Amino acid sequence: MTHRLLTVLTAGLLLTAAAARAEIFVSSNDGKQFRADDTIRPEPDTVSVIDVTNGKVKLLGSVAAPVALTGPPNLVAVTRDSRLAIVTSSQKLNGQVLVPDDRVSVIDVSVPSNPRLLQTVQAGSGASGVDISPDGKLVLVASTADDAITLFSLANKKLTRINQIILEKGSGSTDVMFLKDGKTALAVGRMNFRMMLLSVSPTGVAARWAWSTCVPRLISSGSISGARHCIAASSTSCSNIGVDRTSTPRFPAFSAVIHSWTRV
């Protein structure tokens, strides 16, 4: 019996074949989630490319890479040309104990049957949500364990760290997403129920505003100059963000669910 756990099919890419349109997804697969009394040994984490064309699931290829189940859905980001995937790992095994991890990996998925691990770098502890800028040149990673947002450049299939900011202590920054302009991003504080507005440029990321967005047991949503965003809340915290990047944001412009905000 396999003991592999899948995060979800968190990032998708569409590849056009000569005769049909193939629907290809990239999945990060956590092989180390187990109970204390399990007799099954942990398996290596992997990243897989999966074909789900016409509702039929077919595994095309896999490669060993550090990943984790714990975190928001956005643990995988794929470049617009469908050639690279960026995956994060929020946990790793230290003996038999799961501890925070900080690794971010670049996977070449240009040949779906033969994905390749190109690079692994360090972000912040508990590396979770990841997103790629609209122009494909910048990558943001949210890190839950140290309340950090790390900015990388992406060029020649490699990540280069630009800078890192530490948000409010105990915020548990778990997810981050670029907006349409590529100069603005939103981050979610998992533990303090706050959303943070970030300024992003090729020279660095900086925090601009933070505001309370939701309370436990609720799902809050609002509008950003016509675009929709949604903060998904578990029973105790906000955990991830999804943004429809169809318009340029103007701030602050939110519905009544957002009850306070402050400059940071």
PDB file of C-alpha atoms in Angstrom, residues 88-228:
ATOM      1  CA  THR A  88       7.922  25.104  -1.863  1.00  0.00           C
ATOM      2  CA  SER A  89       8.509  22.872   1.137  1.00  0.00           C
ATOM      3  CA  SER A  90       7.168  24.020   4.518  1.00  0.00           C
ATOM      4  CA  GLN A  91       8.151  20.863   6.424  1.00  0.00           C
ATOM      5  CA  LYS A  92      10.933  18.292   6.532  1.00  0.00           C
ATOM      6  CA  LEU A  93      11.763  15.299   8.691  1.00  0.00           C
ATOM      7  CA  ASN A  94      14.289  15.630  11.503  1.00  0.00           C
ATOM      8  CA  GLY A  95      14.558  12.016  12.592  1.00  0.00           C
ATOM      9  CA  GLN A  96      10.910  11.093  13.119  1.00  0.00           C
ATOM     10  CA  VAL A  97       9.760  14.650  13.819  1.00  0.00           C
ATOM     11  CA  LEU A  98       8.390  17.129  11.286  1.00  0.00           C
ATOM     12  CA  VAL A  99      10.074  20.531  11.553  1.00  0.00           C
ATOM     13  CA  PRO A 100       9.789  23.723   9.461  1.00  0.00           C
ATOM     14  CA  ASP A 101      11.591  23.719   6.112  1.00  0.00           C
ATOM     15  CA  ASP A 102      12.692  26.682   4.006  1.00  0.00           C
ATOM     16  CA  ARG A 103      13.392  25.155   0.599  1.00  0.00           C
ATOM     17  CA  VAL A 104      12.137  26.380  -2.764  1.00  0.00           C
ATOM     18  CA  SER A 105      12.863  24.385  -5.920  1.00  0.00           C
ATOM     19  CA  VAL A 106      12.844  25.042  -9.654  1.00  0.00           C
ATOM     20  CA  ILE A 107      11.527  22.135 -11.746  1.00  0.00           C
ATOM     21  CA  ASP A 108      11.891  21.930 -15.523  1.00  0.00           C
ATOM     22  CA  VAL A 109       8.553  20.595 -16.829  1.00  0.00           C
ATOM     23  CA  SER A 110       9.114  21.463 -20.489  1.00  0.00           C
ATOM     24  CA  VAL A 111       9.212  17.730 -21.226  1.00  0.00           C
ATOM     25  CA  PRO A 112       6.250  16.451 -19.169  1.00  0.00           C
ATOM     26  CA  SER A 113       7.446  12.841 -19.278  1.00  0.00           C
ATOM     27  CA  ASN A 114      10.820  13.832 -17.849  1.00  0.00           C
ATOM     28  CA  PRO A 115      10.568  16.641 -15.257  1.00  0.00           C
ATOM     29  CA  ARG A 116      13.971  17.682 -13.878  1.00  0.00           C
ATOM     30  CA  LEU A 117      15.044  19.349 -10.625  1.00  0.00           C
ATOM     31  CA  LEU A 118      17.207  22.319 -11.634  1.00  0.00           C
ATOM     32  CA  GLN A 119      17.784  24.194  -8.383  1.00  0.00           C
ATOM     33  CA  THR A 120      16.873  24.321  -4.686  1.00  0.00           C
ATOM     34  CA  VAL A 121      17.311  27.538  -2.684  1.00  0.00           C
ATOM     35  CA  GLN A 122      16.304  28.800   0.755  1.00  0.00           C
ATOM     36  CA  ALA A 123      13.498  31.240   1.502  1.00  0.00           C
ATOM     37  CA  GLY A 124      12.088  31.696   5.021  1.00  0.00           C
ATOM     38  CA  SER A 125      11.284  28.960   7.516  1.00  0.00           C
ATOM     39  CA  GLY A 126       7.977  27.296   6.729  1.00  0.00           C
ATOM     40  CA  ALA A 127       8.082  28.221   3.019  1.00  0.00           C
ATOM     41  CA  SER A 128       4.476  27.979   1.809  1.00  0.00           C
ATOM     42  CA  GLY A 129       2.598  30.063  -0.756  1.00  0.00           C
ATOM     43  CA  VAL A 130       4.472  30.976  -3.939  1.00  0.00           C
ATOM     44  CA  ASP A 131       3.601  33.144  -6.927  1.00  0.00           C
ATOM     45  CA  ILE A 132       5.289  34.312 -10.131  1.00  0.00           C
ATOM     46  CA  SER A 133       4.944  37.877 -11.429  1.00  0.00           C
ATOM     47  CA  PRO A 134       2.923  38.423 -14.613  1.00  0.00           C
ATOM     48  CA  ASP A 135       6.127  39.068 -16.603  1.00  0.00           C
ATOM     49  CA  GLY A 136       7.735  35.889 -15.226  1.00  0.00           C
ATOM     50  CA  LYS A 137      10.767  37.705 -13.823  1.00  0.00           C
ATOM     51  CA  LEU A 138      10.029  37.755 -10.081  1.00  0.00           C
ATOM     52  CA  VAL A 139       8.930  35.146  -7.529  1.00  0.00           C
ATOM     53  CA  LEU A 140       7.432  35.752  -4.079  1.00  0.00           C
ATOM     54  CA  VAL A 141       7.403  33.149  -1.292  1.00  0.00           C
ATOM     55  CA  ALA A 142       5.482  33.438   1.988  1.00  0.00           C
ATOM     56  CA  SER A 143       7.003  31.701   5.019  1.00  0.00           C
ATOM     57  CA  THR A 144       4.753  30.827   7.937  1.00  0.00           C
ATOM     58  CA  ALA A 145       7.262  29.979  10.663  1.00  0.00           C
ATOM     59  CA  ASP A 146       9.209  33.252  10.568  1.00  0.00           C
ATOM     60  CA  ASP A 147       6.516  35.664   9.283  1.00  0.00           C
ATOM     61  CA  ALA A 148       8.562  36.425   6.171  1.00  0.00           C
ATOM     62  CA  ILE A 149       8.060  37.290   2.518  1.00  0.00           C
ATOM     63  CA  THR A 150      11.043  36.544   0.270  1.00  0.00           C
ATOM     64  CA  LEU A 151      11.541  37.981  -3.207  1.00  0.00           C
ATOM     65  CA  PHE A 152      13.577  36.190  -5.885  1.00  0.00           C
ATOM     66  CA  SER A 153      14.430  37.033  -9.461  1.00  0.00           C
ATOM     67  CA  LEU A 154      13.856  34.286 -12.032  1.00  0.00           C
ATOM     68  CA  ALA A 155      16.229  34.239 -15.004  1.00  0.00           C
ATOM     69  CA  ASN A 156      17.938  31.523 -17.010  1.00  0.00           C
ATOM     70  CA  LYS A 157      15.914  28.902 -15.109  1.00  0.00           C
ATOM     71  CA  LYS A 158      17.414  29.961 -11.776  1.00  0.00           C
ATOM     72  CA  LEU A 159      16.196  31.813  -8.704  1.00  0.00           C
ATOM     73  CA  THR A 160      18.336  34.550  -7.172  1.00  0.00           C
ATOM     74  CA  ARG A 161      17.351  36.007  -3.831  1.00  0.00           C
ATOM     75  CA  ILE A 162      16.759  39.780  -3.864  1.00  0.00           C
ATOM     76  CA  ASN A 163      15.530  40.546  -0.354  1.00  0.00           C
ATOM     77  CA  GLN A 164      13.319  39.382   2.490  1.00  0.00           C
ATOM     78  CA  ILE A 165      10.965  41.305   4.778  1.00  0.00           C
ATOM     79  CA  ILE A 166       9.643  40.241   8.167  1.00  0.00           C
ATOM     80  CA  LEU A 167       5.995  41.082   8.705  1.00  0.00           C
ATOM     81  CA  GLU A 168       4.171  41.520  11.993  1.00  0.00           C
ATOM     82  CA  LYS A 169       5.501  39.067  14.595  1.00  0.00           C
ATOM     83  CA  GLY A 170       3.268  36.036  14.874  1.00  0.00           C
ATOM     84  CA  SER A 171       1.373  36.822  11.646  1.00  0.00           C
ATOM     85  CA  GLY A 172       2.189  33.423  10.155  1.00  0.00           C
ATOM     86  CA  SER A 173       2.382  34.678   6.567  1.00  0.00           C
ATOM     87  CA  THR A 174       1.110  31.700   4.605  1.00  0.00           C
ATOM     88  CA  ASP A 175       0.223  32.851   1.096  1.00  0.00           C
ATOM     89  CA  VAL A 176       1.127  35.604  -1.356  1.00  0.00           C
ATOM     90  CA  MET A 177      -0.083  36.649  -4.796  1.00  0.00           C
ATOM     91  CA  PHE A 178       0.912  39.220  -7.404  1.00  0.00           C
ATOM     92  CA  LEU A 179      -1.745  41.534  -8.793  1.00  0.00           C
ATOM     93  CA  LYS A 180      -2.140  42.446 -12.438  1.00  0.00           C
ATOM     94  CA  ASP A 181       0.314  45.350 -12.429  1.00  0.00           C
ATOM     95  CA  GLY A 182       3.183  43.124 -11.256  1.00  0.00           C
ATOM     96  CA  LYS A 183       4.224  45.872  -8.834  1.00  0.00           C
ATOM     97  CA  THR A 184       1.726  45.049  -6.113  1.00  0.00           C
ATOM     98  CA  ALA A 185       1.088  41.858  -4.171  1.00  0.00           C
ATOM     99  CA  LEU A 186      -1.141  40.661  -1.365  1.00  0.00           C
ATOM    100  CA  ALA A 187      -0.053  38.424   1.508  1.00  0.00           C
ATOM    101  CA  VAL A 188      -2.170  36.588   4.068  1.00  0.00           C
ATOM    102  CA  GLY A 189      -1.378  36.404   7.796  1.00  0.00           C
ATOM    103  CA  ARG A 190      -2.588  32.966   8.868  1.00  0.00           C
ATOM    104  CA  MET A 191      -2.408  33.618  12.596  1.00  0.00           C
ATOM    105  CA  ASN A 192      -3.388  37.296  12.907  1.00  0.00           C
ATOM    106  CA  PHE A 193      -6.290  37.324  10.405  1.00  0.00           C
ATOM    107  CA  ARG A 194      -4.720  40.147   8.427  1.00  0.00           C
ATOM    108  CA  MET A 195      -4.033  40.779   4.773  1.00  0.00           C
ATOM    109  CA  MET A 196      -0.985  42.808   3.767  1.00  0.00           C
ATOM    110  CA  LEU A 197      -0.394  44.978   0.713  1.00  0.00           C
ATOM    111  CA  LEU A 198       3.144  44.732  -0.659  1.00  0.00           C
ATOM    112  CA  SER A 199       5.104  46.875  -3.110  1.00  0.00           C
ATOM    113  CA  VAL A 200       7.305  44.814  -5.422  1.00  0.00           C
ATOM    114  CA  SER A 201      10.088  45.868  -7.798  1.00  0.00           C
ATOM    115  CA  PRO A 202      13.223  44.237  -9.236  1.00  0.00           C
ATOM    116  CA  THR A 203      15.147  45.782  -6.318  1.00  0.00           C
ATOM    117  CA  GLY A 204      12.996  44.504  -3.466  1.00  0.00           C
ATOM    118  CA  VAL A 205       9.668  43.857  -1.757  1.00  0.00           C
ATOM    119  CA  ALA A 206       8.282  46.156   0.954  1.00  0.00           C
ATOM    120  CA  ALA A 207       5.134  46.191   3.103  1.00  0.00           C
ATOM    121  CA  ARG A 208       2.738  49.124   2.615  1.00  0.00           C
ATOM    122  CA  TRP A 209      -0.548  48.397   4.375  1.00  0.00           C
ATOM    123  CA  ALA A 210      -2.078  45.742   6.606  1.00  0.00           C
ATOM    124  CA  TRP A 211      -5.721  45.280   7.484  1.00  0.00           C
ATOM    125  CA  SER A 212      -7.938  42.834   9.324  1.00  0.00           C
ATOM    126  CA  THR A 213      -9.939  40.766   6.878  1.00  0.00           C
ATOM    127  CA  CYS A 214     -11.689  37.920   8.574  1.00  0.00           C
ATOM    128  CA  VAL A 215     -12.504  36.184  11.810  1.00  0.00           C
ATOM    129  CA  PRO A 216     -12.524  32.461  12.619  1.00  0.00           C
ATOM    130  CA  ARG A 217     -15.255  30.347  10.979  1.00  0.00           C
ATOM    131  CA  LEU A 218     -15.966  32.906   8.255  1.00  0.00           C
ATOM    132  CA  ILE A 219     -14.994  33.308   4.630  1.00  0.00           C
ATOM    133  CA  SER A 220     -14.483  36.977   3.791  1.00  0.00           C
ATOM    134  CA  SER A 221     -14.410  38.585   0.390  1.00  0.00           C
ATOM    135  CA  GLY A 222     -14.189  42.050  -1.049  1.00  0.00           C
ATOM    136  CA  SER A 223     -13.495  43.949  -4.240  1.00  0.00           C
ATOM    137  CA  ILE A 224     -10.266  45.517  -5.429  1.00  0.00           C
ATOM    138  CA  SER A 225     -11.234  48.077  -8.034  1.00  0.00           C
ATOM    139  CA  GLY A 226     -13.488  45.565  -9.756  1.00  0.00           C
ATOM    140  CA  ALA A 227     -11.329  42.494  -9.154  1.00  0.00           C
ATOM    141  CA  ARG A 228     -12.449  39.869  -6.651  1.00  0.00           C
TER     142      ARG A 228
END
